[in-house]
């Protein structure tokens, strides 16, 4: 399937709808697909007819995070700073900034679980809706990484210090019921059937003619301007923290262990 089909953009009136459409891989995203996601956010940003950008997935998962399968780096590149630097700038800074600086109202509709970098990115949403069996997990520390995607700021801001500690320090799988209790998730839809249609109907009612669209975006800008500045300071720190660990070979070793356990469990 072509990349434009794996992450696609549809415009419906004031709504730009970005769909993660690779259910066979649980909507795991390669580096190039994260870049496409960022590009589509910028395309929605530049569309003067759009006031609300909606992210949703197809299938059982919203996104399983980064797709780690593919050709591994050579032994020479494995611990090479020049090899990892452009990859982390693209994945950790470019896509994160596309999310946290997005000027339109950003809505994420969690049709299922969300993991890793994808979970970090959705924390920049203005509104998050979810099915009742969704959950979030950011296993960065168990993989020898540090917080990424702006999550070291956004998780604390959106779910509070205590729950952010559970998510980022412990890598705990957090069910949607707890995410709703702390305000990370705005609304839970009990029925999974026709989730996309339910969300779009709710959004059409919520963002109706009673709202002045320019005031909507102007107020968002005022509310998030300080956070954007903070994220601009924090994003390079997250990126260099990850870069240092890749250059030491820590994540590579942990991911290798996980892959070996997975293969052994299938024997």
PDB file of C-alpha atoms in Angstrom:
ATOM      1  CA  UNK A   1       0.000   0.000   0.000  1.00  0.00           C
ATOM      2  CA  UNK A   2       1.320   3.453  -0.920  1.00  0.00           C
ATOM      3  CA  UNK A   3       2.308   5.857   1.865  1.00  0.00           C
ATOM      4  CA  UNK A   4      -0.477   8.265   0.914  1.00  0.00           C
ATOM      5  CA  UNK A   5      -2.956   5.459   1.668  1.00  0.00           C
ATOM      6  CA  UNK A   6      -1.301   4.436   4.948  1.00  0.00           C
ATOM      7  CA  UNK A   7      -1.669   7.956   6.358  1.00  0.00           C
ATOM      8  CA  UNK A   8      -4.313   9.900   4.466  1.00  0.00           C
ATOM      9  CA  UNK A   9      -5.937  13.310   4.667  1.00  0.00           C
ATOM     10  CA  UNK A  10      -9.592  14.085   3.885  1.00  0.00           C
ATOM     11  CA  UNK A  11     -11.201  17.527   4.065  1.00  0.00           C
ATOM     12  CA  UNK A  12     -14.847  17.734   5.142  1.00  0.00           C
ATOM     13  CA  UNK A  13     -15.968  21.342   5.594  1.00  0.00           C
ATOM     14  CA  UNK A  14     -14.129  22.820   8.566  1.00  0.00           C
ATOM     15  CA  UNK A  15     -12.627  19.426   9.439  1.00  0.00           C
ATOM     16  CA  UNK A  16      -9.319  17.980   8.239  1.00  0.00           C
ATOM     17  CA  UNK A  17      -9.413  14.251   9.010  1.00  0.00           C
ATOM     18  CA  UNK A  18      -6.087  12.401   9.144  1.00  0.00           C
ATOM     19  CA  UNK A  19      -6.473   8.620   9.214  1.00  0.00           C
ATOM     20  CA  UNK A  20      -3.808   6.081  10.187  1.00  0.00           C
ATOM     21  CA  UNK A  21      -4.728   3.263   7.839  1.00  0.00           C
ATOM     22  CA  UNK A  22      -2.398   0.313   8.345  1.00  0.00           C
ATOM     23  CA  UNK A  23      -4.426  -1.955  10.649  1.00  0.00           C
ATOM     24  CA  UNK A  24      -2.414  -5.079   9.789  1.00  0.00           C
ATOM     25  CA  UNK A  25       0.578  -3.428  11.485  1.00  0.00           C
ATOM     26  CA  UNK A  26      -1.570  -1.871  14.230  1.00  0.00           C
ATOM     27  CA  UNK A  27      -0.851   1.509  12.626  1.00  0.00           C
ATOM     28  CA  UNK A  28       2.815   1.377  13.611  1.00  0.00           C
ATOM     29  CA  UNK A  29       4.634   4.176  11.794  1.00  0.00           C
ATOM     30  CA  UNK A  30       7.992   4.167  10.062  1.00  0.00           C
ATOM     31  CA  UNK A  31      10.180   7.260  10.094  1.00  0.00           C
ATOM     32  CA  UNK A  32       8.857   8.275   6.673  1.00  0.00           C
ATOM     33  CA  UNK A  33       5.250   7.813   7.823  1.00  0.00           C
ATOM     34  CA  UNK A  34       5.853  10.030  10.869  1.00  0.00           C
ATOM     35  CA  UNK A  35       7.216  12.614   8.456  1.00  0.00           C
ATOM     36  CA  UNK A  36       4.109  12.238   6.293  1.00  0.00           C
ATOM     37  CA  UNK A  37       1.923  12.680   9.375  1.00  0.00           C
ATOM     38  CA  UNK A  38       3.760  15.917  10.193  1.00  0.00           C
ATOM     39  CA  UNK A  39       3.406  17.076   6.582  1.00  0.00           C
ATOM     40  CA  UNK A  40      -0.351  16.460   6.607  1.00  0.00           C
ATOM     41  CA  UNK A  41      -0.679  18.447   9.829  1.00  0.00           C
ATOM     42  CA  UNK A  42       1.101  21.324   8.118  1.00  0.00           C
ATOM     43  CA  UNK A  43      -1.165  20.939   5.079  1.00  0.00           C
ATOM     44  CA  UNK A  44      -4.234  21.180   7.316  1.00  0.00           C
ATOM     45  CA  UNK A  45      -2.669  24.196   9.019  1.00  0.00           C
ATOM     46  CA  UNK A  46      -2.298  25.981   5.681  1.00  0.00           C
ATOM     47  CA  UNK A  47      -5.908  25.314   4.627  1.00  0.00           C
ATOM     48  CA  UNK A  48      -7.925  28.447   5.454  1.00  0.00           C
ATOM     49  CA  UNK A  49     -11.204  26.473   5.396  1.00  0.00           C
ATOM     50  CA  UNK A  50     -10.052  24.128   8.167  1.00  0.00           C
ATOM     51  CA  UNK A  51     -10.606  24.943  11.835  1.00  0.00           C
ATOM     52  CA  UNK A  52     -10.460  21.451  13.361  1.00  0.00           C
ATOM     53  CA  UNK A  53      -7.917  18.704  12.625  1.00  0.00           C
ATOM     54  CA  UNK A  54      -8.996  15.189  13.605  1.00  0.00           C
ATOM     55  CA  UNK A  55      -6.678  12.181  14.004  1.00  0.00           C
ATOM     56  CA  UNK A  56      -8.122   8.663  14.031  1.00  0.00           C
ATOM     57  CA  UNK A  57      -6.943   5.137  13.297  1.00  0.00           C
ATOM     58  CA  UNK A  58      -8.406   2.175  11.458  1.00  0.00           C
ATOM     59  CA  UNK A  59      -8.550  -1.237  13.096  1.00  0.00           C
ATOM     60  CA  UNK A  60      -7.926  -2.423  16.641  1.00  0.00           C
ATOM     61  CA  UNK A  61      -5.156   0.068  17.538  1.00  0.00           C
ATOM     62  CA  UNK A  62      -4.821   3.810  17.150  1.00  0.00           C
ATOM     63  CA  UNK A  63      -1.068   3.303  16.791  1.00  0.00           C
ATOM     64  CA  UNK A  64       1.473   0.822  18.107  1.00  0.00           C
ATOM     65  CA  UNK A  65       4.155   3.524  17.900  1.00  0.00           C
ATOM     66  CA  UNK A  66       7.327   3.330  15.843  1.00  0.00           C
ATOM     67  CA  UNK A  67       7.657   0.500  13.330  1.00  0.00           C
ATOM     68  CA  UNK A  68      11.083  -0.897  14.245  1.00  0.00           C
ATOM     69  CA  UNK A  69      11.149  -3.588  11.572  1.00  0.00           C
ATOM     70  CA  UNK A  70      13.276  -3.004   8.523  1.00  0.00           C
ATOM     71  CA  UNK A  71      16.912  -3.058   7.513  1.00  0.00           C
ATOM     72  CA  UNK A  72      19.090  -2.639  10.630  1.00  0.00           C
ATOM     73  CA  UNK A  73      21.968  -0.157  10.575  1.00  0.00           C
ATOM     74  CA  UNK A  74      25.436  -1.445   9.736  1.00  0.00           C
ATOM     75  CA  UNK A  75      27.891  -2.156  12.536  1.00  0.00           C
ATOM     76  CA  UNK A  76      29.691   1.054  11.559  1.00  0.00           C
ATOM     77  CA  UNK A  77      26.480   3.081  11.878  1.00  0.00           C
ATOM     78  CA  UNK A  78      25.181   1.311  14.997  1.00  0.00           C
ATOM     79  CA  UNK A  79      26.877   3.744  17.401  1.00  0.00           C
ATOM     80  CA  UNK A  80      27.479   6.573  14.926  1.00  0.00           C
ATOM     81  CA  UNK A  81      26.312  10.042  15.918  1.00  0.00           C
ATOM     82  CA  UNK A  82      26.063  11.216  12.253  1.00  0.00           C
ATOM     83  CA  UNK A  83      23.806   8.206  11.549  1.00  0.00           C
ATOM     84  CA  UNK A  84      21.341   8.805  14.397  1.00  0.00           C
ATOM     85  CA  UNK A  85      21.284  12.608  14.497  1.00  0.00           C
ATOM     86  CA  UNK A  86      19.171  13.233  11.337  1.00  0.00           C
ATOM     87  CA  UNK A  87      16.823  10.363  12.215  1.00  0.00           C
ATOM     88  CA  UNK A  88      16.099  11.749  15.668  1.00  0.00           C
ATOM     89  CA  UNK A  89      15.770  15.336  14.432  1.00  0.00           C
ATOM     90  CA  UNK A  90      13.151  14.120  11.947  1.00  0.00           C
ATOM     91  CA  UNK A  91      11.273  11.792  14.285  1.00  0.00           C
ATOM     92  CA  UNK A  92      11.568  13.610  17.591  1.00  0.00           C
ATOM     93  CA  UNK A  93      11.648  17.288  16.709  1.00  0.00           C
ATOM     94  CA  UNK A  94       9.975  17.791  13.333  1.00  0.00           C
ATOM     95  CA  UNK A  95       6.908  15.664  14.000  1.00  0.00           C
ATOM     96  CA  UNK A  96       6.628  16.797  17.629  1.00  0.00           C
ATOM     97  CA  UNK A  97       6.698  20.461  16.611  1.00  0.00           C
ATOM     98  CA  UNK A  98       4.074  19.824  13.938  1.00  0.00           C
ATOM     99  CA  UNK A  99       1.826  18.640  16.775  1.00  0.00           C
ATOM    100  CA  UNK A 100       2.552  21.084  19.578  1.00  0.00           C
ATOM    101  CA  UNK A 101       2.605  24.178  17.346  1.00  0.00           C
ATOM    102  CA  UNK A 102      -0.502  23.212  15.326  1.00  0.00           C
ATOM    103  CA  UNK A 103      -2.709  26.314  15.257  1.00  0.00           C
ATOM    104  CA  UNK A 104      -6.010  24.603  14.440  1.00  0.00           C
ATOM    105  CA  UNK A 105      -8.064  22.781  17.067  1.00  0.00           C
ATOM    106  CA  UNK A 106      -6.409  19.364  17.306  1.00  0.00           C
ATOM    107  CA  UNK A 107      -8.631  16.385  18.149  1.00  0.00           C
ATOM    108  CA  UNK A 108      -7.455  12.802  18.602  1.00  0.00           C
ATOM    109  CA  UNK A 109      -9.999   9.980  18.443  1.00  0.00           C
ATOM    110  CA  UNK A 110      -8.483   6.882  20.034  1.00  0.00           C
ATOM    111  CA  UNK A 111     -10.129   3.911  18.359  1.00  0.00           C
ATOM    112  CA  UNK A 112      -7.847   1.664  20.419  1.00  0.00           C
ATOM    113  CA  UNK A 113      -4.523   1.550  22.297  1.00  0.00           C
ATOM    114  CA  UNK A 114      -1.708   4.013  21.633  1.00  0.00           C
ATOM    115  CA  UNK A 115       1.948   3.288  22.359  1.00  0.00           C
ATOM    116  CA  UNK A 116       5.352   4.980  22.355  1.00  0.00           C
ATOM    117  CA  UNK A 117       6.071   8.035  20.237  1.00  0.00           C
ATOM    118  CA  UNK A 118       2.496   8.078  18.938  1.00  0.00           C
ATOM    119  CA  UNK A 119       1.233   8.267  22.529  1.00  0.00           C
ATOM    120  CA  UNK A 120       3.619  11.136  23.208  1.00  0.00           C
ATOM    121  CA  UNK A 121       2.404  13.048  20.160  1.00  0.00           C
ATOM    122  CA  UNK A 122      -1.314  12.846  20.906  1.00  0.00           C
ATOM    123  CA  UNK A 123      -0.708  14.505  24.271  1.00  0.00           C
ATOM    124  CA  UNK A 124      -0.501  17.800  22.353  1.00  0.00           C
ATOM    125  CA  UNK A 125      -4.157  17.475  21.326  1.00  0.00           C
ATOM    126  CA  UNK A 126      -6.735  19.997  22.480  1.00  0.00           C
ATOM    127  CA  UNK A 127      -9.356  17.266  22.863  1.00  0.00           C
ATOM    128  CA  UNK A 128      -8.983  13.489  23.116  1.00  0.00           C
ATOM    129  CA  UNK A 129     -11.908  11.093  22.710  1.00  0.00           C
ATOM    130  CA  UNK A 130     -11.577   7.335  23.126  1.00  0.00           C
ATOM    131  CA  UNK A 131     -13.324   3.991  23.073  1.00  0.00           C
ATOM    132  CA  UNK A 132     -13.767   2.383  26.473  1.00  0.00           C
ATOM    133  CA  UNK A 133     -11.067  -0.287  26.064  1.00  0.00           C
ATOM    134  CA  UNK A 134      -8.316   2.033  24.834  1.00  0.00           C
ATOM    135  CA  UNK A 135      -5.091   2.406  26.806  1.00  0.00           C
ATOM    136  CA  UNK A 136      -1.829   4.337  26.652  1.00  0.00           C
ATOM    137  CA  UNK A 137       1.719   3.118  27.190  1.00  0.00           C
ATOM    138  CA  UNK A 138       5.084   4.848  26.807  1.00  0.00           C
ATOM    139  CA  UNK A 139       7.747   2.196  27.558  1.00  0.00           C
ATOM    140  CA  UNK A 140      10.685   4.520  26.938  1.00  0.00           C
ATOM    141  CA  UNK A 141      12.615   3.689  30.112  1.00  0.00           C
ATOM    142  CA  UNK A 142      12.288  -0.081  29.591  1.00  0.00           C
ATOM    143  CA  UNK A 143      13.816   0.416  26.123  1.00  0.00           C
ATOM    144  CA  UNK A 144      16.742   2.445  27.430  1.00  0.00           C
ATOM    145  CA  UNK A 145      15.334   5.695  26.037  1.00  0.00           C
ATOM    146  CA  UNK A 146      14.166   8.947  27.589  1.00  0.00           C
ATOM    147  CA  UNK A 147      10.873  10.767  27.123  1.00  0.00           C
ATOM    148  CA  UNK A 148      10.338  11.902  23.541  1.00  0.00           C
ATOM    149  CA  UNK A 149       7.832  13.653  21.318  1.00  0.00           C
ATOM    150  CA  UNK A 150       7.427  16.498  23.804  1.00  0.00           C
ATOM    151  CA  UNK A 151       5.906  14.166  26.397  1.00  0.00           C
ATOM    152  CA  UNK A 152       8.164  15.364  29.236  1.00  0.00           C
ATOM    153  CA  UNK A 153       6.211  18.634  29.141  1.00  0.00           C
ATOM    154  CA  UNK A 154       2.854  17.650  27.655  1.00  0.00           C
ATOM    155  CA  UNK A 155       2.148  14.649  29.893  1.00  0.00           C
ATOM    156  CA  UNK A 156       2.711  16.691  33.041  1.00  0.00           C
ATOM    157  CA  UNK A 157       0.535  19.490  31.650  1.00  0.00           C
ATOM    158  CA  UNK A 158      -2.295  17.239  30.491  1.00  0.00           C
ATOM    159  CA  UNK A 159      -2.438  14.448  33.090  1.00  0.00           C
ATOM    160  CA  UNK A 160      -0.632  15.919  36.115  1.00  0.00           C
ATOM    161  CA  UNK A 161       2.721  15.082  37.671  1.00  0.00           C
ATOM    162  CA  UNK A 162       1.634  11.910  39.456  1.00  0.00           C
ATOM    163  CA  UNK A 163       0.100  10.144  36.465  1.00  0.00           C
ATOM    164  CA  UNK A 164       2.884  11.437  34.184  1.00  0.00           C
ATOM    165  CA  UNK A 165       5.400   9.771  36.515  1.00  0.00           C
ATOM    166  CA  UNK A 166       3.552   6.469  36.126  1.00  0.00           C
ATOM    167  CA  UNK A 167       3.486   6.819  32.345  1.00  0.00           C
ATOM    168  CA  UNK A 168       7.000   8.112  31.673  1.00  0.00           C
ATOM    169  CA  UNK A 169       9.146   6.861  34.565  1.00  0.00           C
ATOM    170  CA  UNK A 170       7.496   3.471  35.064  1.00  0.00           C
ATOM    171  CA  UNK A 171       6.173   2.861  31.545  1.00  0.00           C
ATOM    172  CA  UNK A 172       2.874   1.705  33.052  1.00  0.00           C
ATOM    173  CA  UNK A 173      -0.028   0.776  30.780  1.00  0.00           C
ATOM    174  CA  UNK A 174      -2.750   3.253  31.726  1.00  0.00           C
ATOM    175  CA  UNK A 175      -6.384   2.385  30.930  1.00  0.00           C
ATOM    176  CA  UNK A 176      -8.729   4.957  29.483  1.00  0.00           C
ATOM    177  CA  UNK A 177     -10.772   5.062  32.698  1.00  0.00           C
ATOM    178  CA  UNK A 178      -7.768   6.533  34.540  1.00  0.00           C
ATOM    179  CA  UNK A 179      -6.912   8.840  31.645  1.00  0.00           C
ATOM    180  CA  UNK A 180     -10.437  10.236  31.781  1.00  0.00           C
ATOM    181  CA  UNK A 181     -10.258  10.730  35.555  1.00  0.00           C
ATOM    182  CA  UNK A 182      -7.214  12.998  35.252  1.00  0.00           C
ATOM    183  CA  UNK A 183      -8.559  14.890  32.220  1.00  0.00           C
ATOM    184  CA  UNK A 184      -6.176  13.444  29.635  1.00  0.00           C
ATOM    185  CA  UNK A 185      -9.208  12.015  27.809  1.00  0.00           C
ATOM    186  CA  UNK A 186     -12.160  14.382  27.444  1.00  0.00           C
ATOM    187  CA  UNK A 187     -14.883  11.893  26.550  1.00  0.00           C
ATOM    188  CA  UNK A 188     -15.233   8.107  26.448  1.00  0.00           C
ATOM    189  CA  UNK A 189     -17.516   6.479  23.885  1.00  0.00           C
ATOM    190  CA  UNK A 190     -18.838   3.214  25.324  1.00  0.00           C
ATOM    191  CA  UNK A 191     -19.780   1.727  21.946  1.00  0.00           C
ATOM    192  CA  UNK A 192     -16.970   0.852  19.517  1.00  0.00           C
ATOM    193  CA  UNK A 193     -19.337   0.385  16.601  1.00  0.00           C
ATOM    194  CA  UNK A 194     -19.286   3.321  14.202  1.00  0.00           C
ATOM    195  CA  UNK A 195     -16.777   5.137  16.425  1.00  0.00           C
ATOM    196  CA  UNK A 196     -15.641   7.422  13.613  1.00  0.00           C
ATOM    197  CA  UNK A 197     -19.225   8.400  12.791  1.00  0.00           C
ATOM    198  CA  UNK A 198     -20.020   8.991  16.471  1.00  0.00           C
ATOM    199  CA  UNK A 199     -16.998  11.239  16.888  1.00  0.00           C
ATOM    200  CA  UNK A 200     -17.701  13.256  13.744  1.00  0.00           C
ATOM    201  CA  UNK A 201     -21.346  13.744  14.715  1.00  0.00           C
ATOM    202  CA  UNK A 202     -20.260  14.913  18.168  1.00  0.00           C
ATOM    203  CA  UNK A 203     -17.694  17.304  16.680  1.00  0.00           C
ATOM    204  CA  UNK A 204     -20.197  18.793  14.239  1.00  0.00           C
ATOM    205  CA  UNK A 205     -22.474  19.570  17.179  1.00  0.00           C
ATOM    206  CA  UNK A 206     -19.643  20.831  19.385  1.00  0.00           C
ATOM    207  CA  UNK A 207     -18.047  23.121  16.802  1.00  0.00           C
ATOM    208  CA  UNK A 208     -21.292  24.510  15.430  1.00  0.00           C
ATOM    209  CA  UNK A 209     -22.315  27.963  14.275  1.00  0.00           C
ATOM    210  CA  UNK A 210     -22.546  29.224  17.867  1.00  0.00           C
ATOM    211  CA  UNK A 211     -18.726  29.486  17.905  1.00  0.00           C
ATOM    212  CA  UNK A 212     -16.865  32.278  16.116  1.00  0.00           C
ATOM    213  CA  UNK A 213     -14.076  30.386  14.379  1.00  0.00           C
ATOM    214  CA  UNK A 214     -11.502  33.189  14.494  1.00  0.00           C
ATOM    215  CA  UNK A 215     -12.125  33.594  18.232  1.00  0.00           C
ATOM    216  CA  UNK A 216     -11.726  29.848  18.672  1.00  0.00           C
ATOM    217  CA  UNK A 217      -8.261  29.826  17.116  1.00  0.00           C
ATOM    218  CA  UNK A 218      -7.266  33.117  18.725  1.00  0.00           C
ATOM    219  CA  UNK A 219      -8.094  31.755  22.161  1.00  0.00           C
ATOM    220  CA  UNK A 220      -6.148  28.554  21.505  1.00  0.00           C
ATOM    221  CA  UNK A 221      -3.140  30.646  20.524  1.00  0.00           C
ATOM    222  CA  UNK A 222      -3.303  32.561  23.803  1.00  0.00           C
ATOM    223  CA  UNK A 223      -3.743  29.391  25.856  1.00  0.00           C
ATOM    224  CA  UNK A 224      -0.870  27.488  24.248  1.00  0.00           C
ATOM    225  CA  UNK A 225       1.700  30.181  23.437  1.00  0.00           C
ATOM    226  CA  UNK A 226       3.641  29.681  26.675  1.00  0.00           C
ATOM    227  CA  UNK A 227       3.568  25.897  26.206  1.00  0.00           C
ATOM    228  CA  UNK A 228       4.928  26.193  22.669  1.00  0.00           C
ATOM    229  CA  UNK A 229       7.864  28.243  23.956  1.00  0.00           C
ATOM    230  CA  UNK A 230       8.493  25.661  26.665  1.00  0.00           C
ATOM    231  CA  UNK A 231       8.331  22.833  24.136  1.00  0.00           C
ATOM    232  CA  UNK A 232      10.771  24.635  21.831  1.00  0.00           C
ATOM    233  CA  UNK A 233      13.253  24.631  24.727  1.00  0.00           C
ATOM    234  CA  UNK A 234      12.563  21.043  25.790  1.00  0.00           C
ATOM    235  CA  UNK A 235      12.438  19.306  22.380  1.00  0.00           C
ATOM    236  CA  UNK A 236      16.213  19.488  21.728  1.00  0.00           C
ATOM    237  CA  UNK A 237      16.896  18.217  25.262  1.00  0.00           C
ATOM    238  CA  UNK A 238      14.709  15.163  24.656  1.00  0.00           C
ATOM    239  CA  UNK A 239      16.325  14.586  21.279  1.00  0.00           C
ATOM    240  CA  UNK A 240      19.908  14.820  22.542  1.00  0.00           C
ATOM    241  CA  UNK A 241      19.014  12.596  25.500  1.00  0.00           C
ATOM    242  CA  UNK A 242      17.858   9.935  23.046  1.00  0.00           C
ATOM    243  CA  UNK A 243      20.836  10.518  20.750  1.00  0.00           C
ATOM    244  CA  UNK A 244      23.338   9.972  23.556  1.00  0.00           C
ATOM    245  CA  UNK A 245      21.709   6.648  24.421  1.00  0.00           C
ATOM    246  CA  UNK A 246      21.669   5.414  20.831  1.00  0.00           C
ATOM    247  CA  UNK A 247      25.356   6.293  20.528  1.00  0.00           C
ATOM    248  CA  UNK A 248      25.995   4.183  23.643  1.00  0.00           C
ATOM    249  CA  UNK A 249      24.018   1.280  22.165  1.00  0.00           C
ATOM    250  CA  UNK A 250      21.571   1.092  25.078  1.00  0.00           C
ATOM    251  CA  UNK A 251      18.245   1.029  23.144  1.00  0.00           C
ATOM    252  CA  UNK A 252      19.698  -1.319  20.519  1.00  0.00           C
ATOM    253  CA  UNK A 253      20.603  -3.829  23.236  1.00  0.00           C
ATOM    254  CA  UNK A 254      17.201  -3.593  24.946  1.00  0.00           C
ATOM    255  CA  UNK A 255      15.327  -3.947  21.659  1.00  0.00           C
ATOM    256  CA  UNK A 256      17.491  -6.941  20.764  1.00  0.00           C
ATOM    257  CA  UNK A 257      16.578  -8.572  24.080  1.00  0.00           C
ATOM    258  CA  UNK A 258      12.882  -7.948  23.444  1.00  0.00           C
ATOM    259  CA  UNK A 259      13.136  -9.422  19.937  1.00  0.00           C
ATOM    260  CA  UNK A 260      14.922 -12.531  21.250  1.00  0.00           C
ATOM    261  CA  UNK A 261      12.229 -13.083  23.889  1.00  0.00           C
ATOM    262  CA  UNK A 262       9.527 -12.675  21.250  1.00  0.00           C
ATOM    263  CA  UNK A 263      11.167 -15.288  18.997  1.00  0.00           C
ATOM    264  CA  UNK A 264      11.659 -17.689  21.918  1.00  0.00           C
ATOM    265  CA  UNK A 265       8.005 -17.424  22.926  1.00  0.00           C
ATOM    266  CA  UNK A 266       6.967 -18.556  19.431  1.00  0.00           C
ATOM    267  CA  UNK A 267       9.149 -21.694  19.491  1.00  0.00           C
TER     268      UNK A 267
END
